[in-house]
XYZ file of C-alpha atoms in Angstrom:
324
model
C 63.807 136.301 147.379
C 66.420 134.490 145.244
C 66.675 134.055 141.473
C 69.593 132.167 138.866
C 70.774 133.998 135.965
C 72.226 131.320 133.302
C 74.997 133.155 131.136
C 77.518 132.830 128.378
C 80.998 132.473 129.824
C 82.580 134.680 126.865
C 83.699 138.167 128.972
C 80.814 140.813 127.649
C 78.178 137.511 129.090
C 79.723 137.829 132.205
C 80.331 141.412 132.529
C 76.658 142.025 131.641
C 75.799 139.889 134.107
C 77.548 140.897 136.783
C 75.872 144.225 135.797
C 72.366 142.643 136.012
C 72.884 140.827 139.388
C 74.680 144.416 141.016
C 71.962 146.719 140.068
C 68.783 144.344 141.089
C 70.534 143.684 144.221
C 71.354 147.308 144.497
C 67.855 149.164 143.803
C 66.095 146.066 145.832
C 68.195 146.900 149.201
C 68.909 142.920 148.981
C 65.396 141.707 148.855
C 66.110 140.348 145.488
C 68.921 138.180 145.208
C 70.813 137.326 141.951
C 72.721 134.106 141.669
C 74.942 133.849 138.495
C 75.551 130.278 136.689
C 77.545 129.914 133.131
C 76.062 128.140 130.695
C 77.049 124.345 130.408
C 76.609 123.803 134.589
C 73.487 123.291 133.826
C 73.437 121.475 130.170
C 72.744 122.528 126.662
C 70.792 125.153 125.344
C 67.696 123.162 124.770
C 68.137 121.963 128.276
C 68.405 125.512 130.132
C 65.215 126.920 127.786
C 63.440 124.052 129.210
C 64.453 124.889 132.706
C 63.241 128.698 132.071
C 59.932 128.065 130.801
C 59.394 125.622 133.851
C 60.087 127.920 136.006
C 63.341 125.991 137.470
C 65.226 128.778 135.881
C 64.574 132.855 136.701
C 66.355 134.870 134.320
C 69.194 133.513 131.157
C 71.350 134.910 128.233
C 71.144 132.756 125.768
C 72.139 133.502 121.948
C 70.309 133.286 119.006
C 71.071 129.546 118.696
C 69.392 128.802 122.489
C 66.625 130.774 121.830
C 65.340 129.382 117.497
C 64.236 126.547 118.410
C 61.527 127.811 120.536
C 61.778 131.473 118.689
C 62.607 131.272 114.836
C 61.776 134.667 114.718
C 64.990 135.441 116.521
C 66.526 134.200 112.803
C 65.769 137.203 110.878
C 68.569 138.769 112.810
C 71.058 136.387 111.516
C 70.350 137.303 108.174
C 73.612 137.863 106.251
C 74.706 141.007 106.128
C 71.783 142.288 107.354
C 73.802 145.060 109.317
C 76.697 146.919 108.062
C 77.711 148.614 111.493
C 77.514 148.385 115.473
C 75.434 151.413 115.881
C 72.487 150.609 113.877
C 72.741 147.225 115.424
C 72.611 148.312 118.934
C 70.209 150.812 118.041
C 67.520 148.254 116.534
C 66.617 146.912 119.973
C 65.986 150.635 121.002
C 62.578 151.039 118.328
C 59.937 151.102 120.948
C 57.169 149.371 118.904
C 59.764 146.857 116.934
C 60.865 145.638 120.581
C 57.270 144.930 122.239
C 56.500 143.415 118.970
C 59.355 140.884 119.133
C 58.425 140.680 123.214
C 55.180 139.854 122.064
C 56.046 137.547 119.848
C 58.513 135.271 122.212
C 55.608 135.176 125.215
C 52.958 133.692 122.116
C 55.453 131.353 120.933
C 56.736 130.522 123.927
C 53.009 129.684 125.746
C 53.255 132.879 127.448
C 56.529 131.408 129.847
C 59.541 133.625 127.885
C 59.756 137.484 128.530
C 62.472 139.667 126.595
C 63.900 141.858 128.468
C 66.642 142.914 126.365
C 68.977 142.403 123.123
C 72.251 143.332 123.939
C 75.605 142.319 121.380
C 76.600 138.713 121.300
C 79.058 138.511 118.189
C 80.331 139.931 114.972
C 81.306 136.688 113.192
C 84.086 136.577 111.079
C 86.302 133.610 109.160
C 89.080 131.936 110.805
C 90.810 129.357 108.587
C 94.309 127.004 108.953
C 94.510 127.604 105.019
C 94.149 130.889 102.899
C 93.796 133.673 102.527
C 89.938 132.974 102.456
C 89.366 136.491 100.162
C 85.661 135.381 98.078
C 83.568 132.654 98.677
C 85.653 130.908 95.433
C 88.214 130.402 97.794
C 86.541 128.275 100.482
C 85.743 125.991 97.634
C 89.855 126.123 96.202
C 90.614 125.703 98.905
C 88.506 122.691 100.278
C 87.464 124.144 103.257
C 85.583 121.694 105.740
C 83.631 124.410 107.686
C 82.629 124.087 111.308
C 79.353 126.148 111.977
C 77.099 126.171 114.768
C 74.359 123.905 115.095
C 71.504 126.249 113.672
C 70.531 124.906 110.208
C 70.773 129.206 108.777
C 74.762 128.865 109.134
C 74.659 125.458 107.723
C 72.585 126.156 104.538
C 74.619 129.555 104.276
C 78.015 127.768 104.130
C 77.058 125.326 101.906
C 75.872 127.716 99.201
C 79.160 129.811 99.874
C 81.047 126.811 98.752
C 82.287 125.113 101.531
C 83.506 121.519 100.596
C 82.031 120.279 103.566
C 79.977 121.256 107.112
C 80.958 119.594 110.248
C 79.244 120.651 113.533
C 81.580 120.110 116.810
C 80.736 121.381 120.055
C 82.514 124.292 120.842
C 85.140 122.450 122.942
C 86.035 120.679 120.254
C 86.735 123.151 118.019
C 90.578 123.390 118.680
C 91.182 119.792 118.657
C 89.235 119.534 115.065
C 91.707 122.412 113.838
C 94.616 120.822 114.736
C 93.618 117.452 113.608
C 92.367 118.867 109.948
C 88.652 117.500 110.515
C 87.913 121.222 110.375
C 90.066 123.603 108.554
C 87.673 126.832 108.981
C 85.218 128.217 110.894
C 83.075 131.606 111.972
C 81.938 133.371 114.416
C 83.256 136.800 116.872
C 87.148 137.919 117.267
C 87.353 137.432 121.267
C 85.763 134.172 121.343
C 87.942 133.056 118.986
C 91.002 134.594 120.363
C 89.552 133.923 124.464
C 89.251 130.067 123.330
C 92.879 129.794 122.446
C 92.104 128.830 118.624
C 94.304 131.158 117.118
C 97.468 129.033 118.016
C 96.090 126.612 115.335
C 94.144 128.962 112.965
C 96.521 131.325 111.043
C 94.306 133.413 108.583
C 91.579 135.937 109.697
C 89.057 136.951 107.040
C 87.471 140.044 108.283
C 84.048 139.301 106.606
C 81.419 140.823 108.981
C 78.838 138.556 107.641
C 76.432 137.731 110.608
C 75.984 139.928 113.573
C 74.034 138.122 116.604
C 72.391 139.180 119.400
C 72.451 137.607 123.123
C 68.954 138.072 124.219
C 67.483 138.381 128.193
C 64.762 136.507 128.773
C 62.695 136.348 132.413
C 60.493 133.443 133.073
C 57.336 135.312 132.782
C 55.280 133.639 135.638
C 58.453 134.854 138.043
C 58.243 138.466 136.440
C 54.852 139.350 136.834
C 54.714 138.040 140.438
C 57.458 140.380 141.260
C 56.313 143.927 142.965
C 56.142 146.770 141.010
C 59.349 148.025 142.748
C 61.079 144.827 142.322
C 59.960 144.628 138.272
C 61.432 148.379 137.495
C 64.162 147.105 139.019
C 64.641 143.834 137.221
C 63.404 146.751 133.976
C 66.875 148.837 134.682
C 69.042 145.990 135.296
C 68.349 144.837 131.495
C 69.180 148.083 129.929
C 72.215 148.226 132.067
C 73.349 144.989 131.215
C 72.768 145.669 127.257
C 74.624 148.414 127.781
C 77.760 146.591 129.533
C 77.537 143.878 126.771
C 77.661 146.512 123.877
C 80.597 147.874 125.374
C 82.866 144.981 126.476
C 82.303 143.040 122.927
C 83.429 145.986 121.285
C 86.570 146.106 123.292
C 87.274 142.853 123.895
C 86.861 142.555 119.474
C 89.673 145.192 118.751
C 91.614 143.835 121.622
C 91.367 140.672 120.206
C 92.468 141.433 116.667
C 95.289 143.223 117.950
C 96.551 140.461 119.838
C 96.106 138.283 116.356
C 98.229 140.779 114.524
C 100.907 140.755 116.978
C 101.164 137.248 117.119
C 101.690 136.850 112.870
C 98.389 136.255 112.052
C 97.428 137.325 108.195
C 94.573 139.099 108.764
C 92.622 139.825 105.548
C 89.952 142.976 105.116
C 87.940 142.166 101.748
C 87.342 144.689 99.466
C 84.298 146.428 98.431
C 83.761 143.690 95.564
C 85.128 140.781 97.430
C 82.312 141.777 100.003
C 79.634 141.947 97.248
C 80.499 138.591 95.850
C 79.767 137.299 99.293
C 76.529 139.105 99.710
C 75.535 138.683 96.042
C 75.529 134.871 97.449
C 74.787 134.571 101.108
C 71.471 137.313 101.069
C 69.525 135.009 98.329
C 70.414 131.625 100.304
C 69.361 132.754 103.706
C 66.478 134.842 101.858
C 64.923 131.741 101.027
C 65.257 129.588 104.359
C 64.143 132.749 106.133
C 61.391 133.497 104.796
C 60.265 129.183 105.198
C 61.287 129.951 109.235
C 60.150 133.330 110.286
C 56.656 135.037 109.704
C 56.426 137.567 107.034
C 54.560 140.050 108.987
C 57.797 140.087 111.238
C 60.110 139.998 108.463
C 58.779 143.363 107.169
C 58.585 144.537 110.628
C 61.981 144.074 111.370
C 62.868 145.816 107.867
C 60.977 148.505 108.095
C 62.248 148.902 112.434
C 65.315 148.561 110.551
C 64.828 151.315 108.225
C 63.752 153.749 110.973
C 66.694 152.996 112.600
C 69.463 153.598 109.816
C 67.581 156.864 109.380
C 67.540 157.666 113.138
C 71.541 156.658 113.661
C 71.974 158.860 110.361
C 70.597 162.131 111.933
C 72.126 160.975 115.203
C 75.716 161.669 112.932
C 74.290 164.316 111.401
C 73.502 166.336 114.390
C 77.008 165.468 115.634
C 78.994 166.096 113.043
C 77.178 169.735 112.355
């Protein structure tokens, strides 16, 4: 039996799933057979979600922006500084009952055809601007910043109440040429990508603002799943929390490798202070409050914060234990 695997082509997408595709084929002596295809071979993100829930399409990785428009729960995560470190955001996907909840939730919305397997780290997203140093949101607006965000209408809205003087959405190949050409003169999103995709030879200031984490979620047709044998399912099961695992890891390397490499080659790279951060959360936490809570469900929204909550506590007497 064969199946496709649709991934990011950023290195922690690929590692994880490599990881995927080695372990199925592993614990399946070969009887399941993973092919791997990156994202874009076979169109845009609306395209490949249609593919998956047609069953054309086994298993894919998309992020939070491939997966809203069939899921806007998955936007709840993309709440501003929503998490403050990696732990407790790797550690949210681990709450038992918060993760068949948000399973749950994707097969309903999705006309029972979209199974979560995992949530595993897409991006930390930062600022990356050709003028600055971008140090409060005051400065985007000083400074005139024409922001490039993704197309989800959260990082739009968000950007606009920050102060941005204007929001221009290029595809992601684009990005360098709008840098260089001044039709952008900022944009967000994680330290490798940005460093991988070469934009850092046009972008000189790094604002280390931490102000949306994102996850890359696994999703299975479900039709495909549940007509795979038991043995086959536990070990599609394993493959996911492998892959997480391998995605965790690699995006935090590939980050600090990545800022590195920006020091080294004269980059200013700013780290706001404790009140420069609160001026951007006094801002950003209200303006995505309010399209949040027009997108998601509110039962979900306190189910995430209170999954949340037992999480912080849980990663706190994780440190606890260590540290005594």
């Amino acid at each position: 039996m064969e199946a496709t695997l649709a991934h990011p082509h950023q290195n922690y997408g690929v590692e994880a799933a490599e990881a995927f595709k080695n372990h199925v084929e592993a614990a399946t002596g070969g009887e399941l057979t993973i092919n791997l295809v990156r994202h874009g071979a076979l169109g845009g993100d609306r395209e490949i979600t249609d593919q998956l829930r047609l069953g054309e399409l086994e298993f894919n990785l998309p992020g939070a922006g491939g997966i809203a428009s069939i899921f806007p729960h998955a936007q709840v995560h993309s709440w501003p500084f929503l998490f403050t470190e990696r732990s407790v955001f790797w550690e949210l996907p681990q709450d038992p009952e918060y993760f068949q909840l948000t399973r749950d939730e994707l097969l309903k919305e999705s006309g029972d055809t979209m199974r979560l397997l995992a949530l595993m780290e897409n991006s930390i997203r930062h600022l990356y601007t050709t003028r600055g140093p971008i140090r409060t949101p005051d400065d985007l607006s000083e400074e005139a910043i024409k922001m490039r965000t993704q197309a989800v209408p959260l990082h739009q809205e968000l950007f606009e109440a920050l102060g941005a003087a204007q929001i221009v959405t290029v595809s992601a190949p684009e990005r360098y040429s709008a840098l260089q050409s001044g039709l952008i003169d900022g944009m967000e999103g994680g330290l490798s990508s940005a460093w991988d995709a070469g934009l850092m030879e046009v972008a000189d200031y790094v604002s280390l603002t931490g102000h949306m984490y994102e996850y890359l979620w696994l999703v299975s047709n479900n039709a495909f799943y549940e007509g795979l044998s038991d043995e086959h399912r536990q070990a599609v099961d394993e493959a996911a929390i492998i892959a997480a695992a391998t995605s965790n890891v690699i995006s935090y390397q590939d980050d600090n490798a990545a800022l590195e490499k920006m020091a080294e080659a004269g980059k200013e790279i700013y780290v706001p202070t404790a009140d420069e951060l609160s001026q951007w959360q006094d801002i950003a936490i209200p303006a995505a409050r309010e399209f949040i809570e027009e997108e998601v469900p509110e039962s979900y929204i306190e189910a995430t914060m209170a999954a949340l909550e037992r999480t912080r506590e849980r990663v706190a007497g994780s440190k606890s234990s260590t540290s005594n």
